[in-house]
């Protein structure tokens, strides 16, 4: 049981594992390969420069796969926890799907972007909602400024979003819970080290993450099975 007192502030970090039971494959589960390309070769600024149509083909495929997915009991349990803790809760996800929002979570930071948003690769226009697919023979969409519209995704080699906001929430937290994340992708993998010593650090997932040493408590199992039953709030 994770006991949450009336003064605790909870920071939750989720990874691909929380969406696995909704049918969205994890990064390594998919073999890290797509049509014989390494993920880095379709999800990097280099890939965008070299072959933007291929990049859009990849993200169109991911949009289609994610649009059929529905939240699982793990997403719902986190939305329920937020409902009881309100501003004492923050959720940072590495996932680009919208399953946390579909489950009712409101305080969600998508540090790696959002699959159903796009933005211009040239001007400062804000990212906008976009559920379209852009596959050949469709051209790469253009912005009114002449730039190209790209997925609002933090690619390999790019800086994750909202790091200041995340750092503030981490520094205020007294309970840190990581769910379904391999502890290999930086900077998210180091969040636990930042709070360790000051906050309780808890891991939830079926396998040991690479940064396992930094957690004080681990709950081994599936997010959709464990999360609905492990929180006890005062
Ligand atoms: P990862 O694929 O590296 O690791 C997934 C982790 O989930 C593993 O540790 C695995 O043990 C665990 N897991 C598997 N099934 C689980 C379950 N039912 N419950 C709980 N945990 C489970 O994922 P990562 O650490 O998030 O990093 C990979 C990167 O790939 C991220 O940057 C992310 O943006 C991206 N990604 C996102 C999605 C998505 O949006 N749903 C899917 C795949 C990859
Ligand atoms: Zn533009």
GROMACS .gro file of C-alpha atoms and ligand atoms in nm, residues 14-21 24-29 62 94-97 112 179-185 203-209 221-224, ligand 1:
model
   82
   14UNK     CA    1   0.458   0.738  -1.651
   15UNK     CA    2   0.619   0.558  -1.943
   16UNK     CA    3   0.507   0.336  -2.227
   17UNK     CA    4   0.424   0.055  -1.980
   18UNK     CA    5   0.112   0.232  -1.854
   19UNK     CA    6  -0.036   0.219  -2.205
   20UNK     CA    7   0.074  -0.139  -2.282
   21UNK     CA    8  -0.250  -0.289  -2.150
   24UNK     CA    9  -0.009   0.043  -2.754
   25UNK     CA   10   0.322  -0.142  -2.779
   26UNK     CA   11   0.611  -0.026  -2.561
   27UNK     CA   12   0.923   0.106  -2.725
   28UNK     CA   13   1.131  -0.202  -2.675
   29UNK     CA   14   0.829  -0.431  -2.705
   62UNK     CA   15   0.102   0.575  -3.491
   94UNK     CA   16   0.671   1.031  -2.155
   95UNK     CA   17   0.382   0.895  -2.359
   96UNK     CA   18   0.254   1.080  -2.660
   97UNK     CA   19  -0.087   0.914  -2.659
  112UNK     CA   20   0.783   1.417  -2.518
  179UNK     CA   21   0.510   0.366  -1.355
  180UNK     CA   22   0.606   0.147  -1.653
  181UNK     CA   23   0.923   0.323  -1.760
  182UNK     CA   24   1.251   0.148  -1.832
  183UNK     CA   25   1.472   0.413  -1.666
  184UNK     CA   26   1.686   0.435  -1.979
  185UNK     CA   27   1.562   0.752  -2.147
  203UNK     CA   28   0.838   0.207  -0.881
  204UNK     CA   29   0.540   0.022  -1.031
  205UNK     CA   30   0.592  -0.220  -1.321
  206UNK     CA   31   0.665  -0.583  -1.409
  207UNK     CA   32   1.044  -0.555  -1.452
  208UNK     CA   33   1.335  -0.388  -1.277
  209UNK     CA   34   1.408  -0.050  -1.437
  221UNK     CA   35   0.328  -0.620  -1.170
  222UNK     CA   36   0.110  -0.462  -1.435
  223UNK     CA   37   0.000  -0.102  -1.397
  224UNK     CA   38  -0.361  -0.187  -1.479
  235LIG     P1   39   1.015   0.163  -2.266
  235LIG     O1   40   0.945   0.098  -2.382
  235LIG     O2   41   1.159   0.185  -2.274
  235LIG     O3   42   0.986   0.075  -2.137
  235LIG     C1   43   0.857   0.028  -2.110
  235LIG     C2   44   0.853  -0.018  -1.967
  235LIG     O4   45   0.719  -0.056  -1.939
  235LIG     C3   46   0.942  -0.138  -1.938
  235LIG     O5   47   1.019  -0.110  -1.823
  235LIG     C4   48   0.842  -0.250  -1.909
  235LIG     O6   49   0.885  -0.337  -1.806
  235LIG     C5   50   0.721  -0.173  -1.861
  235LIG     N1   51   0.591  -0.239  -1.880
  235LIG     C6   52   0.553  -0.326  -1.976
  235LIG     N2   53   0.424  -0.363  -1.958
  235LIG     C7   54   0.381  -0.298  -1.848
  235LIG     C8   55   0.257  -0.294  -1.777
  235LIG     N3   56   0.150  -0.364  -1.817
  235LIG     N4   57   0.247  -0.214  -1.666
  235LIG     C9   58   0.354  -0.141  -1.624
  235LIG     N5   59   0.473  -0.142  -1.687
  235LIG    C10   60   0.486  -0.219  -1.797
  235LIG     O7   61   0.934   0.296  -2.237
  235LIG     P2   62   0.975   0.436  -2.176
  235LIG     O8   63   1.059   0.415  -2.056
  235LIG     O9   64   0.848   0.511  -2.164
  235LIG    O10   65   1.068   0.506  -2.286
  235LIG    C11   66   1.054   0.487  -2.423
  235LIG    C12   67   1.024   0.611  -2.508
  235LIG    O11   68   0.934   0.571  -2.612
  235LIG    C13   69   0.956   0.725  -2.439
  235LIG    O12   70   1.030   0.837  -2.470
  235LIG    C14   71   0.817   0.739  -2.500
  235LIG    O13   72   0.794   0.873  -2.540
  235LIG    C15   73   0.820   0.655  -2.624
  235LIG     N6   74   0.698   0.570  -2.642
  235LIG    C16   75   0.572   0.618  -2.614
  235LIG    C17   76   0.459   0.536  -2.626
  235LIG    C18   77   0.319   0.592  -2.596
  235LIG    O14   78   0.297   0.711  -2.613
  235LIG     N7   79   0.225   0.510  -2.548
  235LIG    C19   80   0.474   0.404  -2.667
  235LIG    C20   81   0.603   0.358  -2.697
  235LIG    C21   82   0.714   0.442  -2.682
   0.00000   0.00000   0.00000
